[in-house]
Coordinates of C-alpha atoms in Angstrom, one line a residue:
M609 CA 0.0 -0.1 0.2
K610 CA 1.5 3.2 -0.9
I611 CA 1.2 5.8 2.0
S612 CA 0.9 9.0 -0.4
L613 CA -2.1 8.1 -2.1
L614 CA -4.1 8.2 1.8
N615 CA -4.9 12.0 1.2
E616 CA -8.3 12.6 2.1
R617 CA -9.6 13.1 5.5
L618 CA -12.5 10.7 6.8
T619 CA -14.5 11.0 9.6
I620 CA -15.7 8.0 11.5
Q621 CA -19.1 8.9 13.6
K622 CA -20.6 7.3 15.9
N623 CA -24.5 6.5 16.7
S624 CA -25.1 7.1 20.7
V625 CA -28.2 8.1 22.9
V626 CA -28.4 11.4 24.1
I627 CA -30.4 12.2 27.2
D628 CA -31.7 15.7 26.8
S629 CA -32.7 18.3 29.9
V630 CA -36.3 16.8 30.2
G631 CA -35.0 13.7 30.5
N632 CA -36.0 12.8 26.5
H633 CA -33.6 9.8 24.9
K634 CA -32.3 10.6 21.6
N635 CA -30.1 9.2 19.0
E636 CA -27.1 11.7 17.6
W637 CA -24.0 10.8 15.5
T638 CA -21.0 12.1 17.5
D639 CA -17.5 12.2 15.9
Y640 CA -15.4 9.1 16.9
F641 CA -12.1 9.1 14.9
S642 CA -10.5 10.6 12.4
C643 CA -7.7 10.0 10.1
Y644 CA -6.7 9.8 6.5
T645 CA -8.1 7.7 3.6
Y646 CA -7.7 6.8 -0.4
A647 CA -11.4 7.4 -1.7
A648 CA -12.5 5.3 -5.2
A649 CA -15.7 5.0 -6.9
S650 CA -17.6 2.0 -5.6
G651 CA -18.1 0.5 -9.4
Y652 CA -16.6 1.3 -12.6
Q653 CA -19.9 2.4 -13.9
Q654 CA -22.4 4.7 -12.0
K655 CA -25.6 3.3 -11.6
E656 CA -29.0 4.4 -11.0
Q657 CA -32.0 2.9 -8.6
Q658 CA -35.5 3.8 -7.7
A659 CA -36.4 5.9 -4.1
A660 CA -39.6 6.9 -3.8
G661 CA -40.9 6.6 -7.3
I662 CA -37.7 8.7 -8.2
T663 CA -34.7 7.7 -10.4
V664 CA -31.2 9.0 -8.6
L665 CA -27.8 8.1 -9.4
D666 CA -26.1 5.2 -6.6
D667 CA -23.1 7.7 -5.4
G668 CA -21.6 4.8 -3.6
L669 CA -17.5 4.9 -2.4
V670 CA -15.1 2.7 -1.2
F671 CA -12.6 3.8 1.4
T672 CA -9.2 2.1 2.0
V673 CA -7.9 3.3 5.3
R674 CA -5.3 1.8 7.7
Y675 CA -5.9 -0.3 10.5
C676 CA -5.7 1.0 14.4
S677 CA -7.2 -0.6 17.1
E678 CA -10.2 2.6 17.3
L679 CA -11.3 0.5 13.8
S680 CA -11.5 -2.8 14.8
D681 CA -15.1 -2.7 16.2
L682 CA -16.4 -0.9 12.8
D683 CA -19.3 -1.9 11.5
S684 CA -22.6 -0.8 9.3
T685 CA -24.8 -0.5 12.0
H686 CA -23.5 1.7 15.0
Y687 CA -21.1 4.3 12.9
R688 CA -21.1 6.1 9.8
V689 CA -18.6 8.0 7.4
L690 CA -18.6 11.9 7.1
F691 CA -16.0 12.7 4.0
Q692 CA -15.8 16.4 2.8
G693 CA -19.0 17.2 4.5
E694 CA -21.5 14.5 3.2
P695 CA -22.6 11.6 5.0
Y696 CA -22.6 8.4 3.9
N697 CA -23.9 5.1 5.5
I698 CA -21.2 2.2 5.7
T699 CA -22.9 -1.0 3.8
A700 CA -19.9 -3.2 4.1
V701 CA -16.8 -3.4 5.8
D702 CA -14.0 -5.4 4.5
R703 CA -11.1 -6.7 6.7
M704 CA -8.9 -7.7 3.8
N705 CA -8.2 -11.1 5.7
Y706 CA -7.4 -10.2 8.8
Q707 CA -4.0 -9.2 8.5
H708 CA -4.6 -6.0 10.1
K709 CA -3.0 -3.4 8.0
T710 CA -5.9 -1.8 5.9
L711 CA -9.8 -2.0 6.4
K712 CA -11.9 -1.1 2.9
I713 CA -15.0 0.6 4.2
T714 CA -17.6 0.1 1.4
C715 CA -20.7 3.5 1.6
E716 CA -23.4 4.8 0.0
K717 CA -24.4 8.5 0.4
E718 CA -26.7 9.1 2.9
R719 CA -30.3 10.3 2.0
C720 CA -31.9 13.2 3.7
D721 CA -35.4 13.5 2.8
T722 CA -36.5 16.9 3.1

C-alpha cells in the first residue's frame, strides 16, 4: 500500500443515545475517529436506482484506511462516515483477510428527505 495515496480526511461517527435536560432519549451522531483515506468509486460505472418513485444516482464510495485499534469494532449499524462534509452510510467493512494492515469501507451516500 502506498502511503501517499492516503490524502483525504475521513471522520468516523458513532451513533449514541443522548439524554436532554428534560430526560428524553434521542439518537445522535458524534465524532468518533478521524484518519486519512484513499477514496474510490464503488463501481466502474454509475448505477441508477429507484427511491420513492424517483430515479437517483447511486453515489457509492469505497474508502481504504490503515488498520488501527479504534476501528477494530467498526460495523454498519453503529457507525457512519463523514467525507467532505457529506454523510455516508456504511454498507460493508472488508477486513482484508484479518491481516491488521488495511480496512476497506464500502459506503453509499445518505439520502436526506426534506
